[in-house]
PDB file of C-alpha atoms in Angstrom:
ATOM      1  CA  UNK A   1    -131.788 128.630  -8.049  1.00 53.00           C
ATOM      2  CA  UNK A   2    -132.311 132.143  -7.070  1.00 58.00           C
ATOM      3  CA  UNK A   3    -135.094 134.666  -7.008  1.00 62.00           C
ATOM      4  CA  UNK A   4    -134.172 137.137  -9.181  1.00 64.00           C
ATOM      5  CA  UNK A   5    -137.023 139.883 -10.191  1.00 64.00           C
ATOM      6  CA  UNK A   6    -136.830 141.548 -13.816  1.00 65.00           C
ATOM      7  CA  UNK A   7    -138.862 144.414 -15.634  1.00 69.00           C
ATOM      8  CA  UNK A   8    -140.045 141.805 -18.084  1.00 69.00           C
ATOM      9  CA  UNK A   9    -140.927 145.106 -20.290  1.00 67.00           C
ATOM     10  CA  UNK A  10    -137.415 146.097 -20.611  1.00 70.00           C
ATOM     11  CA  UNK A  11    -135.693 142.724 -21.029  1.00 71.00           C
ATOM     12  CA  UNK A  12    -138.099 140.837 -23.137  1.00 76.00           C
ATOM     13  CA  UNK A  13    -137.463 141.690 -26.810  1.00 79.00           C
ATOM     14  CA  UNK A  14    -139.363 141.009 -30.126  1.00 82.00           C
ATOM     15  CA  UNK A  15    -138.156 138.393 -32.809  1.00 84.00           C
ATOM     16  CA  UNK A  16    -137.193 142.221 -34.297  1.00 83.00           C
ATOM     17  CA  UNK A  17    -135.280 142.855 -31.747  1.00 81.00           C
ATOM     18  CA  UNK A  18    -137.734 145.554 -30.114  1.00 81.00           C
ATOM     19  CA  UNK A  19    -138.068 145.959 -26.532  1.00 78.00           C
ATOM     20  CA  UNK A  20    -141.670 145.194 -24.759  1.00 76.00           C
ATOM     21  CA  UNK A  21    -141.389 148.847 -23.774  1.00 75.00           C
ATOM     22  CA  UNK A  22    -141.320 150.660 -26.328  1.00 75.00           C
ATOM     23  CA  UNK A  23    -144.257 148.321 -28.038  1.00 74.00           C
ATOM     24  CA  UNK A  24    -146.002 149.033 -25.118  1.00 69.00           C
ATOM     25  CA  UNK A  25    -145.691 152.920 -24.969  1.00 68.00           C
ATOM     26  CA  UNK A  26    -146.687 153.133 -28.487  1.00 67.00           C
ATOM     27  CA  UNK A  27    -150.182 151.306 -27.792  1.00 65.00           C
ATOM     28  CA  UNK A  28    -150.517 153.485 -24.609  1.00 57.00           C
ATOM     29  CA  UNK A  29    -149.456 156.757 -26.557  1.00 52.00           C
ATOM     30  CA  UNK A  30    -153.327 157.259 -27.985  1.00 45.00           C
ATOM     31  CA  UNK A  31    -152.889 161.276 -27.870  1.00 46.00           C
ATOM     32  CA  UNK A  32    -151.990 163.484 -31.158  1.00 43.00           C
ATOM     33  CA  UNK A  33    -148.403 164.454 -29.372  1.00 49.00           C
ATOM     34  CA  UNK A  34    -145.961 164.287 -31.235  1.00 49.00           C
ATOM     35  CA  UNK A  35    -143.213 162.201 -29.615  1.00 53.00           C
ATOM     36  CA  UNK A  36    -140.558 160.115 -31.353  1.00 59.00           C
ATOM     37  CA  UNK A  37    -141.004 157.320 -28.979  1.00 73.00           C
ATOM     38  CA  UNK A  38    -138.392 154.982 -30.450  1.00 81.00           C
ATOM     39  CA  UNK A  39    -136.014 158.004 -29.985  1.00 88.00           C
ATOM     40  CA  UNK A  40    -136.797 157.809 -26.051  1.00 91.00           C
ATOM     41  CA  UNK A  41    -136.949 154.499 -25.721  1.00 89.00           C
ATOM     42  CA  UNK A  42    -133.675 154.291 -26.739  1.00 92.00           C
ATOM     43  CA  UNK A  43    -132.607 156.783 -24.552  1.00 95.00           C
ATOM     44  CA  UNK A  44    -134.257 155.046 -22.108  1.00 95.00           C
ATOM     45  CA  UNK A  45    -132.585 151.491 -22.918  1.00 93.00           C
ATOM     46  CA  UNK A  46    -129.152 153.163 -23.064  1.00 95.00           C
ATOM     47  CA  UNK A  47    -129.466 154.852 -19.554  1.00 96.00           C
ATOM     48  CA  UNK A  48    -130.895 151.542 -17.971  1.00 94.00           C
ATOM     49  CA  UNK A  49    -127.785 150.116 -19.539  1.00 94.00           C
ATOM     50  CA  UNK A  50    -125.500 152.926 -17.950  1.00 95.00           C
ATOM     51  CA  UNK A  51    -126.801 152.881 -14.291  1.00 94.00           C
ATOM     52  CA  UNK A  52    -126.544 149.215 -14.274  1.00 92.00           C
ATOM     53  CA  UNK A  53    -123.269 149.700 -15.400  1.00 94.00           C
ATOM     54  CA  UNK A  54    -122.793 151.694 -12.211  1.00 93.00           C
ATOM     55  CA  UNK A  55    -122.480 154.887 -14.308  1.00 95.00           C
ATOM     56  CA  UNK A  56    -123.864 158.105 -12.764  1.00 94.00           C
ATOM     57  CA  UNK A  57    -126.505 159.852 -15.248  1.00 96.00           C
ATOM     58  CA  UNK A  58    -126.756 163.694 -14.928  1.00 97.00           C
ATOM     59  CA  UNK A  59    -128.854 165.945 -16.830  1.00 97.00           C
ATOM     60  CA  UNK A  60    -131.452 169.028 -16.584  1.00 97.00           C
ATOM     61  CA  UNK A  61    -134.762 168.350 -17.151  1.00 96.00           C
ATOM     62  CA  UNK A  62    -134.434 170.936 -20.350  1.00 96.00           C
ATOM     63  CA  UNK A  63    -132.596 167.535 -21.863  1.00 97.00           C
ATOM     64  CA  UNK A  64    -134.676 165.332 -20.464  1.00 96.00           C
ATOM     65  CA  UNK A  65    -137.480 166.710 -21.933  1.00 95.00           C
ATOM     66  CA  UNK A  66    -135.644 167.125 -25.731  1.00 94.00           C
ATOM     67  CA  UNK A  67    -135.922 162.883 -25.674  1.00 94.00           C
ATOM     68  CA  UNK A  68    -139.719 163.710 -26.162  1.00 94.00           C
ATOM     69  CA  UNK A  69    -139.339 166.427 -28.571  1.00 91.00           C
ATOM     70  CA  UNK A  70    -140.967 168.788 -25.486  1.00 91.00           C
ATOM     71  CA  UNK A  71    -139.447 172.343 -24.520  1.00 90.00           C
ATOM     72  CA  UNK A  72    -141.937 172.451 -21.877  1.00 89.00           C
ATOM     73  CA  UNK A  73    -144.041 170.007 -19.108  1.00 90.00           C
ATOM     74  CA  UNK A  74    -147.637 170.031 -19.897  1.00 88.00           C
ATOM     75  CA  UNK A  75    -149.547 167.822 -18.466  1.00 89.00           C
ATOM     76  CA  UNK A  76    -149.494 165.415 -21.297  1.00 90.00           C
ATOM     77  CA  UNK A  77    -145.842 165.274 -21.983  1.00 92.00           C
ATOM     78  CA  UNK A  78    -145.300 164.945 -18.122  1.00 93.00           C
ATOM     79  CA  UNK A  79    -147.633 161.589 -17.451  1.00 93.00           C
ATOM     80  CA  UNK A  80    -145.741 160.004 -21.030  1.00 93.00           C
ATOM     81  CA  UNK A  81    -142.397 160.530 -19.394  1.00 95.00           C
ATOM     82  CA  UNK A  82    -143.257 159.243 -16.050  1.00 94.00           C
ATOM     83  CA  UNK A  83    -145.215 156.251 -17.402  1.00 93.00           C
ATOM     84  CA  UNK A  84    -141.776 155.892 -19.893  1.00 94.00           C
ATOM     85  CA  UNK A  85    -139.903 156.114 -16.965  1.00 95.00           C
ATOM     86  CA  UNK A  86    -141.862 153.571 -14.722  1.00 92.00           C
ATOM     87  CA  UNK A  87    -142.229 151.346 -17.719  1.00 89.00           C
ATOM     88  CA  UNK A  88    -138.172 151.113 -17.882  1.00 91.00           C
ATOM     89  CA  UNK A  89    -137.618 150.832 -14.112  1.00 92.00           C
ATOM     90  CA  UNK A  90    -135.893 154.493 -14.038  1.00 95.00           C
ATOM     91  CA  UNK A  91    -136.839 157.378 -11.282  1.00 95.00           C
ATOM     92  CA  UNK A  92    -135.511 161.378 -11.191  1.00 96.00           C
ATOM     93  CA  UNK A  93    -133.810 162.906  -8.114  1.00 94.00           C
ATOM     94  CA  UNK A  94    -135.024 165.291  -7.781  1.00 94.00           C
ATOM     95  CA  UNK A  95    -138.275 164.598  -9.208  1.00 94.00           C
ATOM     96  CA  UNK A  96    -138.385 166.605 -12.605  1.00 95.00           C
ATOM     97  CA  UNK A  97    -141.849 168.175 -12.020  1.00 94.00           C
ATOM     98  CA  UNK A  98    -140.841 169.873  -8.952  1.00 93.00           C
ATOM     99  CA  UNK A  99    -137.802 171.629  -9.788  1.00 94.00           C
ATOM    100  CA  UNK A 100    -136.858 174.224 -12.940  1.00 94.00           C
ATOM    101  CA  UNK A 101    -136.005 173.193 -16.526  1.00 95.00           C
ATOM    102  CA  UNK A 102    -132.538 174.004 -15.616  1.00 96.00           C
ATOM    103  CA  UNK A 103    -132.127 172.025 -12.397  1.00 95.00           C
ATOM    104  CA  UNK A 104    -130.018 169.038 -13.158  1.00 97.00           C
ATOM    105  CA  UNK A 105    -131.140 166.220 -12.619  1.00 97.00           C
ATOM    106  CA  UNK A 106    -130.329 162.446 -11.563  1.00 97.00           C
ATOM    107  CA  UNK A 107    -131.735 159.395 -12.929  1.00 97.00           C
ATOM    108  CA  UNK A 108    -131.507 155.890 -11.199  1.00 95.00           C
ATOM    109  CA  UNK A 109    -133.077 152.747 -11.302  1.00 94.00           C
ATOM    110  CA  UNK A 110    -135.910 151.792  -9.055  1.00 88.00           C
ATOM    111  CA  UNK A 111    -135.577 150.320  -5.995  1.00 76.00           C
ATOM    112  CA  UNK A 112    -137.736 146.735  -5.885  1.00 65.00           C
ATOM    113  CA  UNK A 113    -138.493 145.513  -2.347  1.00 62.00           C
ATOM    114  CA  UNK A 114    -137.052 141.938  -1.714  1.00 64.00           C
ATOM    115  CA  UNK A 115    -139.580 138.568  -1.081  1.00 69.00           C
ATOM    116  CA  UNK A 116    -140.309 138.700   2.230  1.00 72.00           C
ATOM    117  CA  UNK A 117    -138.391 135.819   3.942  1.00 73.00           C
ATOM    118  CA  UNK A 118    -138.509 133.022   6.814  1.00 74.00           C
ATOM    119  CA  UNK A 119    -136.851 134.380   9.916  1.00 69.00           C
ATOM    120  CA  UNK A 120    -133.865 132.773  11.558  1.00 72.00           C
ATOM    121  CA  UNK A 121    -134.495 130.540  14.418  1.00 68.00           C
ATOM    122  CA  UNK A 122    -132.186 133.503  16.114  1.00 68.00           C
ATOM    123  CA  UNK A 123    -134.572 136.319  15.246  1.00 65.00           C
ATOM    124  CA  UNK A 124    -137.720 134.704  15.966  1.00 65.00           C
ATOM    125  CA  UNK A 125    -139.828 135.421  19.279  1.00 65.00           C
ATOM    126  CA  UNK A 126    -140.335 132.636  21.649  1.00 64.00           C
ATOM    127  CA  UNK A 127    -143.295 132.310  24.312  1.00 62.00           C
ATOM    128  CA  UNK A 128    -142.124 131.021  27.825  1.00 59.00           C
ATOM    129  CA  UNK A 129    -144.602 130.331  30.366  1.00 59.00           C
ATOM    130  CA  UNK A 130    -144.130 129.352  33.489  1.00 59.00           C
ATOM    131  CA  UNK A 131    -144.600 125.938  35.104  1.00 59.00           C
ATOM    132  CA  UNK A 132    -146.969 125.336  38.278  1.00 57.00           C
ATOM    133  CA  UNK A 133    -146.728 127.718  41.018  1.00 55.00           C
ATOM    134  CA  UNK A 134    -144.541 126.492  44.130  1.00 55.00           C
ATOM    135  CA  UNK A 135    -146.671 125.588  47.091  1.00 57.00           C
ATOM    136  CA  UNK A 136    -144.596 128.257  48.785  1.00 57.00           C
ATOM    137  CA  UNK A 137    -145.950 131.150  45.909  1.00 54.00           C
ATOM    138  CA  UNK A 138    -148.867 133.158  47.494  1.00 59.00           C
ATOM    139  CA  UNK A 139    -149.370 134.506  43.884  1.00 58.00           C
ATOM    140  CA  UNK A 140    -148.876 132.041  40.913  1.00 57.00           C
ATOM    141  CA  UNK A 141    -146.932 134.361  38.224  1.00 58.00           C
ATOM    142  CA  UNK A 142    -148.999 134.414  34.856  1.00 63.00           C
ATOM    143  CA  UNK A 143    -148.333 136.500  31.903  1.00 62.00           C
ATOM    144  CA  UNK A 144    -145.772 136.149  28.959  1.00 62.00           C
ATOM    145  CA  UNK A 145    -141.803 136.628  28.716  1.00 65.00           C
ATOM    146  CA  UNK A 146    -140.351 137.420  25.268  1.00 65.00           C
ATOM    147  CA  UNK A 147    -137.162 136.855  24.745  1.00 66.00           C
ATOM    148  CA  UNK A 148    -135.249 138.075  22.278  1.00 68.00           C
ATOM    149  CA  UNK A 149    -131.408 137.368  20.680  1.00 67.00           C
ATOM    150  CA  UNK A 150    -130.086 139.534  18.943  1.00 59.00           C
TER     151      UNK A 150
END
């Protein structure tokens, strides 16, 4: 059995079929903007889909935007995107804030660190000390050799 992480809000679903996400960004979405958030979770879903496809998905941030009904990034808008974004595992490059509504843009998934893991007996330090002083040593030799094989 393997150790496999997933975004549990992206590939859990609803007897209705629903994704987590977009339940969840509904709940979260307590503001009077007016975002069709079924539209962009779909989006979302189907660009998730893509990348892991191995697809490449290229757009400007103008587009971007139009999955939120937004022509511009006010502050509002900007934190619903990002948490959308988060919430579905998906990051910009460049990041759409800091470039011009007509920059294209790319969108990947997330990179999730790995478990950390036991080390190989190969990679692992080892202590060597050394054993009594010769009668012929003037100065016994104490301190601590690492050795390591790479």
């Amino acid at each position: 059995m393997t150790d496999t992480q997933v975004n549990g809000w992206t590939c859990w679903r609803t007897s209705a079929g629903r994704i987590l996400a977009s339940l969840r960004s509904e709940l979260q979405d307590t503001s009077e903007e007016i975002v069709d958030s079924v539209e962009a979770n779909q989006f979302l879903t189907d660009v998730d889909a893509s990348l892991r496809a191995g697809e490449t998905v290229v757009l400007t941030v103008r587009e971007l935007l139009r999955h939120w009904n937004a022509r511009t990034r006010g502050t509002r808008i900007t934190r619903r995107i990002e948490r959308d974004l988060t919430s579905h595992g998906i990051a910009t490059f460049p990041y759409f804030r800091n470039v011009t509504l007509d920059t294209q843009i790319r969108l990947s998934l997330l990179v999730r660190p790995s478990p950390p893991r036991e080390p190989k007996a190969s990679e692992t330090l080892r202590m060597h000390t050394p054993a009594a002083p010769d009668q012929d040593d003037e100065v016994p030799q104490i301190g601590l050799i690492v050795v390591l094989k790479c």
